[in-house]
Structures are given as C-alpha cells and as structure tokens.
PDB file of C-alpha atoms and ligand atoms in Angstrom:
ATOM      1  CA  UNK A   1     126.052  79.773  80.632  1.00 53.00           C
ATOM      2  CA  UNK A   2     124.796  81.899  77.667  1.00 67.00           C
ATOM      3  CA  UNK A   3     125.940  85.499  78.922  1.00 80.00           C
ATOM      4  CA  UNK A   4     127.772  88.177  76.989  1.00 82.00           C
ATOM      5  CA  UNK A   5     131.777  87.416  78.775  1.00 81.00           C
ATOM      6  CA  UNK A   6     131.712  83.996  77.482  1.00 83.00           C
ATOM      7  CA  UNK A   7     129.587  84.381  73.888  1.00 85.00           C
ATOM      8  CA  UNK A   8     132.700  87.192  73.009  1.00 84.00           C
ATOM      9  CA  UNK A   9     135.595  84.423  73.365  1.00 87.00           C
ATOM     10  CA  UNK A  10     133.391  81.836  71.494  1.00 89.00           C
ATOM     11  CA  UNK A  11     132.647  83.988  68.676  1.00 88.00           C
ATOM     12  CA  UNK A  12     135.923  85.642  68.466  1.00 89.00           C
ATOM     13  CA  UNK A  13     137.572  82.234  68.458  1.00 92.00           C
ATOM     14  CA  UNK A  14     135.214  81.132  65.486  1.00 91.00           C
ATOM     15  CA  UNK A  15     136.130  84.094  63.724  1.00 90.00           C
ATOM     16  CA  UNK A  16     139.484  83.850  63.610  1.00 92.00           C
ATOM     17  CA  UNK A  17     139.594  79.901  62.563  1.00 92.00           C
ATOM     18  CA  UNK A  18     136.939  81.065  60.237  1.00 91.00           C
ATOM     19  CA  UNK A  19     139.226  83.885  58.859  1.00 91.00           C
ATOM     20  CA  UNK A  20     141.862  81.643  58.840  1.00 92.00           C
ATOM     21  CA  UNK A  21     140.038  78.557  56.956  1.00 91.00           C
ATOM     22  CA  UNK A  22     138.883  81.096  54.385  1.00 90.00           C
ATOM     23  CA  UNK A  23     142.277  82.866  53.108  1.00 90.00           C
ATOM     24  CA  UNK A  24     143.180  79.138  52.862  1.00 89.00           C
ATOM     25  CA  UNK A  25     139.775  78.948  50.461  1.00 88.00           C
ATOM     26  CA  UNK A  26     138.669  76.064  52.528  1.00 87.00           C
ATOM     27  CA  UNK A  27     135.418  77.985  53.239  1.00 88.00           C
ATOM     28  CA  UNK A  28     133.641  80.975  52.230  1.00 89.00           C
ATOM     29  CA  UNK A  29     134.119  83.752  53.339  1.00 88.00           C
ATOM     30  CA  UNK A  30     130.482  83.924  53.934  1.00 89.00           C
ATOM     31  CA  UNK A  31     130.793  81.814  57.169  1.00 88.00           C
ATOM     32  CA  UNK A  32     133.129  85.167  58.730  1.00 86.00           C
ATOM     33  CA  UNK A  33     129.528  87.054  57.918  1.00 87.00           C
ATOM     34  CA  UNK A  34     127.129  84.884  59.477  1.00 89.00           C
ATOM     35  CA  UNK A  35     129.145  85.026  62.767  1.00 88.00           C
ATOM     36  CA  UNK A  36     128.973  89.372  62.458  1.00 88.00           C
ATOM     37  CA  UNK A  37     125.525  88.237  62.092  1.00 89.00           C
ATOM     38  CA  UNK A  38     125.284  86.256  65.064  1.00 88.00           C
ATOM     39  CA  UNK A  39     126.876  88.731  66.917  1.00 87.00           C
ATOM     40  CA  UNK A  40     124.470  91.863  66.266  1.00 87.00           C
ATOM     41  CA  UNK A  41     121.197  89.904  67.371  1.00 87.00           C
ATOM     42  CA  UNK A  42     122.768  88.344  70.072  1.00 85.00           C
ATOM     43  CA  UNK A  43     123.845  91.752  71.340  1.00 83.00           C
ATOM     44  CA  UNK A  44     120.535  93.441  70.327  1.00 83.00           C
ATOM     45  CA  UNK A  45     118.356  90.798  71.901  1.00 80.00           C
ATOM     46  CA  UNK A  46     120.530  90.689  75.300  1.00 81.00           C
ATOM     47  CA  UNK A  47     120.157  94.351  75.464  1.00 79.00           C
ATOM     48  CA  UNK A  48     116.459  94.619  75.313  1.00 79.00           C
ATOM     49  CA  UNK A  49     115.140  91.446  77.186  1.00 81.00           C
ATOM     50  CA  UNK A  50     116.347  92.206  80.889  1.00 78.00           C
ATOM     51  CA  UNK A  51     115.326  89.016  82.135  1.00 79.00           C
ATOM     52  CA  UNK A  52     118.582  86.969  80.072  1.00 77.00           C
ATOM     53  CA  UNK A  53     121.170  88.451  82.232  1.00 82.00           C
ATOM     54  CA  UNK A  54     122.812  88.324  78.967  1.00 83.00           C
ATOM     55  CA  UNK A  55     125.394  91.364  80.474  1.00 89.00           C
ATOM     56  CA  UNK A  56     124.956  91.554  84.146  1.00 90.00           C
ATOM     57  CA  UNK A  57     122.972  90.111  86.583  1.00 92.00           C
ATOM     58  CA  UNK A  58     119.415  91.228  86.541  1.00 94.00           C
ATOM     59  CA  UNK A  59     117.086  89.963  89.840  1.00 95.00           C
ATOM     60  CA  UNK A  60     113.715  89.853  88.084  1.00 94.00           C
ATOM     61  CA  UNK A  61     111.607  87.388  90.201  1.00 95.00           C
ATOM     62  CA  UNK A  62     111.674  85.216  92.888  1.00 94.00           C
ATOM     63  CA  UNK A  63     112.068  81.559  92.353  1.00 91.00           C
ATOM     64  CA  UNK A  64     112.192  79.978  95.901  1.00 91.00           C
ATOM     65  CA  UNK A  65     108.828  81.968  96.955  1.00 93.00           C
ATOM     66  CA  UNK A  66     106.631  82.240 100.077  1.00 95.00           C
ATOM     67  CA  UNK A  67     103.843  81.348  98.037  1.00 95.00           C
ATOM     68  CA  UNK A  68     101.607  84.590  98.742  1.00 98.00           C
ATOM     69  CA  UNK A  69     104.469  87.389  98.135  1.00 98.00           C
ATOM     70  CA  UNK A  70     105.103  89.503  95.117  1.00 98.00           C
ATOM     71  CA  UNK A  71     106.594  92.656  94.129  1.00 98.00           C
ATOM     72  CA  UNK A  72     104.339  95.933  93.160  1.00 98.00           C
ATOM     73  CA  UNK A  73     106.958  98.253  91.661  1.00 98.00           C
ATOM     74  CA  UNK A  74     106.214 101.708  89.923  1.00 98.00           C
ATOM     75  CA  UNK A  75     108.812 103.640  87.509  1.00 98.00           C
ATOM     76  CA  UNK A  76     109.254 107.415  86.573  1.00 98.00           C
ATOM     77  CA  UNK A  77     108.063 109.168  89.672  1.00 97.00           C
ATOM     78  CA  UNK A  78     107.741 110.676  91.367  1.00 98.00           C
ATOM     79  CA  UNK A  79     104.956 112.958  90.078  1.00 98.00           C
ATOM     80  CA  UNK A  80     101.913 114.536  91.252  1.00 97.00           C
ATOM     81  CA  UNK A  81      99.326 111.482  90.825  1.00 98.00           C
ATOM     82  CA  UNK A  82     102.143 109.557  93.020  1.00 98.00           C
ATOM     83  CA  UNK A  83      99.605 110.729  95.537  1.00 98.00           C
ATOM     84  CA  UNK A  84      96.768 108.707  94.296  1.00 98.00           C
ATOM     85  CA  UNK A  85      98.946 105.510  94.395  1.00 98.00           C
ATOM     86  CA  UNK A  86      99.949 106.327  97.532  1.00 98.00           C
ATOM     87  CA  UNK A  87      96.696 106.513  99.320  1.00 98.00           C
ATOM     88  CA  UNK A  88      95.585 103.564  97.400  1.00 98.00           C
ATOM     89  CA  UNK A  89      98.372 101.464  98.469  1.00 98.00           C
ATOM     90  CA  UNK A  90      97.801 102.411 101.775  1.00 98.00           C
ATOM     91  CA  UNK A  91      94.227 101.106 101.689  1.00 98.00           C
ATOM     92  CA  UNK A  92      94.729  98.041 100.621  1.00 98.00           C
ATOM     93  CA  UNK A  93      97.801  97.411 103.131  1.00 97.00           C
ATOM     94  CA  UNK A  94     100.467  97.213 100.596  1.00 98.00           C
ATOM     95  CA  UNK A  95     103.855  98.170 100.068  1.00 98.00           C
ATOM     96  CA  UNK A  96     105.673  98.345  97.172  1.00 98.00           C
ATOM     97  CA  UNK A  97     108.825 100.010  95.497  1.00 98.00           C
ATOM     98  CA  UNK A  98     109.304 103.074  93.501  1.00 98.00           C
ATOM     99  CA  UNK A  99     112.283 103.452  91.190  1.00 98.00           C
ATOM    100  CA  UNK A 100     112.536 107.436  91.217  1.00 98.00           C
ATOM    101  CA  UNK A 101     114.027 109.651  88.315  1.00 98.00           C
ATOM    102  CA  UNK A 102     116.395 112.024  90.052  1.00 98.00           C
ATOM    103  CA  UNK A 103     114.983 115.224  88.300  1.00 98.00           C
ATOM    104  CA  UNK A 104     111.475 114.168  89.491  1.00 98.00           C
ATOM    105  CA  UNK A 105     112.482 113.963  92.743  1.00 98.00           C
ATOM    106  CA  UNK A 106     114.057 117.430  92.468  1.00 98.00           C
ATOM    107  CA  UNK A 107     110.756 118.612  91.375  1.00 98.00           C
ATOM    108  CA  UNK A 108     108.318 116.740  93.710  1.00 98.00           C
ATOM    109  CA  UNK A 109     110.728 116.084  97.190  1.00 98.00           C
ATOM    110  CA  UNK A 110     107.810 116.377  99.642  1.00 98.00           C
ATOM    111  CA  UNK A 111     105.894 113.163  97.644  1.00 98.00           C
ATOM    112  CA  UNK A 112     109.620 111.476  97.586  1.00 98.00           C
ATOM    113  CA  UNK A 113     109.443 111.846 101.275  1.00 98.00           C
ATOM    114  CA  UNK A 114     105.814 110.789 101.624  1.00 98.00           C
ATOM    115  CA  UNK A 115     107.268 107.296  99.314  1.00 98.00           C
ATOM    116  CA  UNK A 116     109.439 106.548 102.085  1.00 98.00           C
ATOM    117  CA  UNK A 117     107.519 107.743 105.024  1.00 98.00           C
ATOM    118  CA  UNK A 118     105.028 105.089 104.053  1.00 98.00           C
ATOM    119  CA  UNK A 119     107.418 102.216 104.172  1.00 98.00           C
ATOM    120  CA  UNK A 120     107.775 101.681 100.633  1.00 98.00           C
ATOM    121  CA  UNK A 121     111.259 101.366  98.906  1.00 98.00           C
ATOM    122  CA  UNK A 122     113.090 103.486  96.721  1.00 98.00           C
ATOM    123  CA  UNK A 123     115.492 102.783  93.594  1.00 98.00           C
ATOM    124  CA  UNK A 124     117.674 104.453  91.270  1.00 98.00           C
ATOM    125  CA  UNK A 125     116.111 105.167  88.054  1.00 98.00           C
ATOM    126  CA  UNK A 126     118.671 107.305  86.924  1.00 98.00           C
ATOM    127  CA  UNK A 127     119.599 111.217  86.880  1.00 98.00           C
ATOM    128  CA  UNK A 128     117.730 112.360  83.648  1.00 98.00           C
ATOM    129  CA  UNK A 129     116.151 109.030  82.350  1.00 98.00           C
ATOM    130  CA  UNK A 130     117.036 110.257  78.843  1.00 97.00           C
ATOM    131  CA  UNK A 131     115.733 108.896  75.803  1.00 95.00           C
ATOM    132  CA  UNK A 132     119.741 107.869  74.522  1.00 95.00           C
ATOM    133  CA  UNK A 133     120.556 106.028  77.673  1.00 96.00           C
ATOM    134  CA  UNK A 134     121.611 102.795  75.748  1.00 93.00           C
ATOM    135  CA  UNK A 135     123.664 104.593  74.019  1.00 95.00           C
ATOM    136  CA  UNK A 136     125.667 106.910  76.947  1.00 97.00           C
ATOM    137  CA  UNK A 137     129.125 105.202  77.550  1.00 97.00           C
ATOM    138  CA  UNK A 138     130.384 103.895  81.379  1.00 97.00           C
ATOM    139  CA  UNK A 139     131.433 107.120  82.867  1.00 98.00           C
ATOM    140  CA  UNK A 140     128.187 108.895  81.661  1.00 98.00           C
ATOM    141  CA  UNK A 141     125.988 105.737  83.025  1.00 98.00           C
ATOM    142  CA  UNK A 142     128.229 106.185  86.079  1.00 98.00           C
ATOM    143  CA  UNK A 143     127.346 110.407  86.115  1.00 98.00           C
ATOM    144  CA  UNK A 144     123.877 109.467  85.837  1.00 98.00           C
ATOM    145  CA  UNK A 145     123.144 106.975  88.278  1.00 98.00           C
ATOM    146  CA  UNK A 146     125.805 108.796  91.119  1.00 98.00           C
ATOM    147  CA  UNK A 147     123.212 112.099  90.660  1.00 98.00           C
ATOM    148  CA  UNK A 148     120.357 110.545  91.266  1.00 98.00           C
ATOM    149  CA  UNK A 149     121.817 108.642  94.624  1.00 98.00           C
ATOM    150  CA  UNK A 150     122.917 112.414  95.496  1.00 98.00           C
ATOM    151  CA  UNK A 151     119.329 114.005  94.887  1.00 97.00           C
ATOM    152  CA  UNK A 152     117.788 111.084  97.045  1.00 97.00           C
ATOM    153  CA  UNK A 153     120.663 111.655  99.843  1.00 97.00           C
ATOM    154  CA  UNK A 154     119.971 114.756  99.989  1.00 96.00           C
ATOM    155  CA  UNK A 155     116.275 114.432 101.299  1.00 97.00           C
ATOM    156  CA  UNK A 156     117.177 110.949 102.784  1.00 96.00           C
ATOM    157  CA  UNK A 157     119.363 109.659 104.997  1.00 94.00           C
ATOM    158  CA  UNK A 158     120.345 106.783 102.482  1.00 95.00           C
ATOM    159  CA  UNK A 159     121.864 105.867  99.157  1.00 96.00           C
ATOM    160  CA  UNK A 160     119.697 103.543  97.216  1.00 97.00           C
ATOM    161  CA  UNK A 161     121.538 100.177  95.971  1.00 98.00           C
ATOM    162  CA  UNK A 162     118.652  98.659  93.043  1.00 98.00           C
ATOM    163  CA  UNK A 163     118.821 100.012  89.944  1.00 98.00           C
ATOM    164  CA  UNK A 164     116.384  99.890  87.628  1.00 98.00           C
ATOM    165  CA  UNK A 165     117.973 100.632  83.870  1.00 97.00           C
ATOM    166  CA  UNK A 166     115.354 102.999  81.877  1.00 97.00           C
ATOM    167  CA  UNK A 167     113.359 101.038  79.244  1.00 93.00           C
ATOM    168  CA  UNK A 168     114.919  97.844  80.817  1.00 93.00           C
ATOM    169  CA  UNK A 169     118.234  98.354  78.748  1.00 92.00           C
ATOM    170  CA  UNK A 170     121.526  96.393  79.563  1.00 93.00           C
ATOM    171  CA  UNK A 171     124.309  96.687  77.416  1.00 93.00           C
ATOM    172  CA  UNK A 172     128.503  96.448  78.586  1.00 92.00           C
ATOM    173  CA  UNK A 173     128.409 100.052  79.566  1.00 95.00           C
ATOM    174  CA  UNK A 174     125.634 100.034  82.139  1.00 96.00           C
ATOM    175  CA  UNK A 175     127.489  96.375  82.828  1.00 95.00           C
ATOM    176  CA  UNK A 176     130.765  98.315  83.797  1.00 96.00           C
ATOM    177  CA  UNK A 177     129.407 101.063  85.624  1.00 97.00           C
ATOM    178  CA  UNK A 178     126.994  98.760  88.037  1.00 97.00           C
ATOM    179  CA  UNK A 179     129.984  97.414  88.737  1.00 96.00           C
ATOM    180  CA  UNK A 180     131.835 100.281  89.552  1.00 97.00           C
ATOM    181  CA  UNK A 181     128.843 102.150  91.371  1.00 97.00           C
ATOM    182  CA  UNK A 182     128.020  98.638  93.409  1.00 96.00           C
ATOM    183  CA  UNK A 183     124.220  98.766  92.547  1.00 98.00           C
ATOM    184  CA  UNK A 184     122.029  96.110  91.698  1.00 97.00           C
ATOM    185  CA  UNK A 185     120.063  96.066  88.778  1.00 97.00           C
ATOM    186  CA  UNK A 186     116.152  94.711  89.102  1.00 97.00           C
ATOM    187  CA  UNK A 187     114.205  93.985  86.087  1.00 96.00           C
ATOM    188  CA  UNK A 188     110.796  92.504  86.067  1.00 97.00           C
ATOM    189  CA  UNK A 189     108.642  89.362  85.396  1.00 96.00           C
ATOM    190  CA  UNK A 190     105.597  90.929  84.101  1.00 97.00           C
ATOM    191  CA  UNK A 191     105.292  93.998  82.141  1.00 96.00           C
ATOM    192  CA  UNK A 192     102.403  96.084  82.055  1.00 96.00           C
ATOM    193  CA  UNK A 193     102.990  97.880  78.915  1.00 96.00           C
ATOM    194  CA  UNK A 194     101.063 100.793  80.950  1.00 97.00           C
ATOM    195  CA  UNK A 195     102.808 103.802  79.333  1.00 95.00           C
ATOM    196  CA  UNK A 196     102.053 102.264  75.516  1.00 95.00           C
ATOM    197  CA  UNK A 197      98.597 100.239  75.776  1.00 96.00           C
ATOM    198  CA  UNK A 198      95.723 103.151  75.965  1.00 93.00           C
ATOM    199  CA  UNK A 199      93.077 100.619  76.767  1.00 95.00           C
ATOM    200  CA  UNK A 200      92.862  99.783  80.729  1.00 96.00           C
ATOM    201  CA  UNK A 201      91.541  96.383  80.088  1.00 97.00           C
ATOM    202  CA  UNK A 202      94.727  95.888  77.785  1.00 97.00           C
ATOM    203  CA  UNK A 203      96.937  96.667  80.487  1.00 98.00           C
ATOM    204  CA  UNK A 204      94.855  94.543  82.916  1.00 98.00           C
ATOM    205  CA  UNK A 205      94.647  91.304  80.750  1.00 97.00           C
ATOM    206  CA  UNK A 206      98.322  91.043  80.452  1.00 97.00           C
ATOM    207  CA  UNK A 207      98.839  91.544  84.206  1.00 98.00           C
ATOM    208  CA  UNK A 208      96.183  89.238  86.102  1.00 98.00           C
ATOM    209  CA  UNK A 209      96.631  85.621  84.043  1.00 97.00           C
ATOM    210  CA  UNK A 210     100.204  85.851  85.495  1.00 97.00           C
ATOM    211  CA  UNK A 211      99.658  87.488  89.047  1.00 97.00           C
ATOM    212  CA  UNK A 212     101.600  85.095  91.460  1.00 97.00           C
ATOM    213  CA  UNK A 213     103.855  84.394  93.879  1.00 98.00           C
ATOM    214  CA  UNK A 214     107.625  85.654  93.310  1.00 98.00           C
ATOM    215  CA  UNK A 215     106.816  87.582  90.393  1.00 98.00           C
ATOM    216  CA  UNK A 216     107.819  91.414  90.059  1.00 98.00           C
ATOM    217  CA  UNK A 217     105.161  93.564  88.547  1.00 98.00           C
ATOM    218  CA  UNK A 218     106.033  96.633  86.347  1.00 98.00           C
ATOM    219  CA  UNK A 219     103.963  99.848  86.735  1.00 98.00           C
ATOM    220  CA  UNK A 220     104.709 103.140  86.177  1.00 98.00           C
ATOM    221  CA  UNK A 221     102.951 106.060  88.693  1.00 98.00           C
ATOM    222  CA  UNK A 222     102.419 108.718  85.490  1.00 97.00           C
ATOM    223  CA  UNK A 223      99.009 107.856  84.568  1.00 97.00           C
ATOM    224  CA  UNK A 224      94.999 107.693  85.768  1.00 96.00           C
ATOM    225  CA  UNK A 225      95.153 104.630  83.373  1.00 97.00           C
ATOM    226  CA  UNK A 226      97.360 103.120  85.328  1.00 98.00           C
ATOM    227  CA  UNK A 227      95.870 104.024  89.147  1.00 98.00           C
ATOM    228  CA  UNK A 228      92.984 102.209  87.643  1.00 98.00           C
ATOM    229  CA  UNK A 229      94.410  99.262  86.438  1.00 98.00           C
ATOM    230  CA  UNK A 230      96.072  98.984  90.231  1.00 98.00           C
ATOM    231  CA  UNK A 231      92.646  99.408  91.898  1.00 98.00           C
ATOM    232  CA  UNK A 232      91.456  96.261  89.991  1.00 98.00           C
ATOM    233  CA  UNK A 233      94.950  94.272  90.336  1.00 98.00           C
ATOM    234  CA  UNK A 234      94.796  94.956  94.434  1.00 98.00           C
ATOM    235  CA  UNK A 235      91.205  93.840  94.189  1.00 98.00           C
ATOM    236  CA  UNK A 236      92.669  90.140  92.038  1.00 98.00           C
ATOM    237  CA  UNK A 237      95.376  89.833  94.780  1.00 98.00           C
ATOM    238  CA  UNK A 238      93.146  89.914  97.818  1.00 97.00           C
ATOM    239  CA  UNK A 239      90.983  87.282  96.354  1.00 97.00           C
ATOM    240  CA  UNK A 240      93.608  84.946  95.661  1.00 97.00           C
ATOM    241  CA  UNK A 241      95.348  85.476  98.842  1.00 97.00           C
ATOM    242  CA  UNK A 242      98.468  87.448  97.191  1.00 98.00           C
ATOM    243  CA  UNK A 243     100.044  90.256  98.900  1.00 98.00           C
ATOM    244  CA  UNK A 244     102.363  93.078  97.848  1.00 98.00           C
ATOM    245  CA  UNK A 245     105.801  93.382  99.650  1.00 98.00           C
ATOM    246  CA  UNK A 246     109.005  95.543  98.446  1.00 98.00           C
ATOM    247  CA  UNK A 247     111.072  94.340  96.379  1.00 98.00           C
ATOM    248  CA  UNK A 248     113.932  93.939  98.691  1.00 98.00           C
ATOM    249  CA  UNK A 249     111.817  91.929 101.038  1.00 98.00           C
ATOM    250  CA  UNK A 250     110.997  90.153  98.301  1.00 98.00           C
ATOM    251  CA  UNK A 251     114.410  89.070  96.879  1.00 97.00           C
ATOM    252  CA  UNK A 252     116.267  89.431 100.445  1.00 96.00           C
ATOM    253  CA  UNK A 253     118.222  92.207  99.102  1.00 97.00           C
ATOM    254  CA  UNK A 254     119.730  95.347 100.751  1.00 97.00           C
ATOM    255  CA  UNK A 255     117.819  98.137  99.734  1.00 98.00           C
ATOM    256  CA  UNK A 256     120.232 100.715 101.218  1.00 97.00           C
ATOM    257  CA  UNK A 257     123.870 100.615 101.822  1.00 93.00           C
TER     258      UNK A 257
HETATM  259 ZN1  LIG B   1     111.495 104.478  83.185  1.00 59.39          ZN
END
C-alpha cells in the first residue's frame, strides 16, 4: 500500500543506508538528496489529491454501486442563496449533503435548520474554514473541528461524524486529530471547480461527461453560478435515470453518532 505510515520507514531506511554508503564514498552523496526530494512531492502531492488516502482514509466514491445512486454534496454554507438550493432540491426530489462552516451556521441557524428539516445531511467543515488550515497543527485541527460539532449541537440534536477537510487538504495533523475526534473524512470524485471557473458551461462540462453511479459530486452553495449549473445537472440526472441520495446513504456510513 502506497500511504504516508509505510512510505516514512521506506524512505528513512534508504536514507540511512544511503548516509551510510556515502561517508564510506561508495555513493554520492547526491543519492541522500534525491530521497529529500522524493520525500517533499510525495508529501505535497498526498496532501492535495484527497482521493490517495495518502494520510488517512478518505471515502470519496462508491465502488460497489446501485447503479442509479450518487452523492450531491455542497461546501461553505450555509448562506443566504442556501435557500435557492434548497427549494430546487426539493423540486427535483433530491437529497443531498451539506458540509457546514461553523461560523456560517452561527450566522444563518434558521437555513441550518431548514438543511436538516428537509432530510438532507450535514458535515463538519470546520470552525473558521481558514485560509492556513494545512498548516494549523493537531490540537488546533482538533479546536476547529470540536467547535463546529458544538455550533451544530447546539441547534441540533446531533454531532456530525463526516468531515470534509477545507480545500480537500490531508496532511499528519488533520491525520491525528480525525483520529482523536473519531470523524470521517469524505472527499470527492468529481470536482466542480465552481468557486474558480467563472464560466457556467465550464463548470458544467467538467461535471456531466462523468455523472454516474457511486460518484460524489462537489458543489459549493455560495454562488448563482453554481444554482445554475445544478438546475442543468438535475435536469442530466433525470434523463439518464440517476438520482441524488446523501452521502451517508450512499457510502452506508453513520452520519451522526
Ligand atoms: Zn470549503
């Protein structure tokens, strides 16, 4: 398996044989450099691509699928367009899951109720979603993702166990403090680029080639952009016999402990 726990012993190993071989002057001491090297862009490239698992395990579609089932899910909220998705979800007979910023839902509780009321689920999207969160070591990933279970408790009767890491960013603190805080961290299959791509039929041509079964769409509810994008997506998915469930339902996961 090519994940983070065994690629340290590996390289560490090589290092010090490498070290070793070199103070000997059998080899350069070049070779000691190329494993640093290998290292950083390992470490780089497992924190950015959530679907390698490269730290911790990341749920990010469904292999063993229904063959009509996938996952609508919609980050940052909740804010005031929320609404909009709401009511268009609710058209179309669809549920889907929102992973909620904690200070949003401090701002905007009675749409964080409506979320639920509608039988969509919820997930942790941290506290403060701040910009440096790849950076923040295991207690303040911890401090950030116990808040936000506390703001949704406190409207809610539950506390939330998916986790979605902001930007998609795993590293060995959020690895630790998942761990420690018992949540389960869901990534994605497709990526809608919504919140970069200005053009709508940008955002729409990466989505609908790979609508399908299993897969776990990512949205974000911040935009008119993006509410239009959805109306044409639910549109695809009726014609080709695809329907929207939660996530949870989707990977037979507890949502809630
Ligand atoms: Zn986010």
């Amino acid at each position: 398996m090519f994940k983070h726990k065994y690629v340290i012993p590996v390289l560490l190993s090589l290092g010090i044989l490498g070290a070793i071989l070199a103070i000997f002057g059998v080899i350069s001491w070049w070779w000691c450099f190329l494993l640093v090297f290998i290292w950083i862009a390992l470490t780089t490239w497992g924190s950015f691509d959530i679907r390698k698992s490269y730290f911790v395990q990341v749920f990010y579609k469904r292999k063993y699928h229904d063959g009509i089932s996938l996952a609508l899910t919609f980050d940052d909220g909740p804010t005031p367009i929320t609404n909009d998705f709401l009511d268009l979800l609710k058209t179309y007979n669809a549920k889907a899951t929102f992973f909620c910023i904690g200070k949003q839902i401090d701002k905007y509780p009675d749409i964080f109720k409506r979320i639920l009321a509608e039988g969509h689920t919820i997930g942790n999207h941290t506290m403060n979603h701040t910009k440096t969160f790849g950076f923040l070591n295991e207690n303040q990933v911890i401090q950030e993702l116990s808040s936000c279970d506390a703001e949704i408790h406190d409207l809610a009767p539950l506390i939330p166990r998916l986790f979605r890491p902001p930007f998609g960013v795993t590293n060995p603190s959020v690895a630790k403090a998942v761990k420690h805080t018992k949540h389960q961290v869901i990534g994605w299959s497709i990526r809608s680029l919504d919140t970069i791509l200005k053009d709508e039929q940008k955002i729409y041509d990466r989505v609908a080639p790979r609508l399908g079964a299993g897969e776990i769409v990512l949205f974000h509810d911040t935009s008119e952009r993006t509410l239009r994008v959805l109306k044409r997506i639910l549109d695809l998915m009726e014609s080709k016999g695809l329907i929207s469930v939660t996530v949870d339902d989707l990977l037979n996961l507890n949502a809630y402990e």
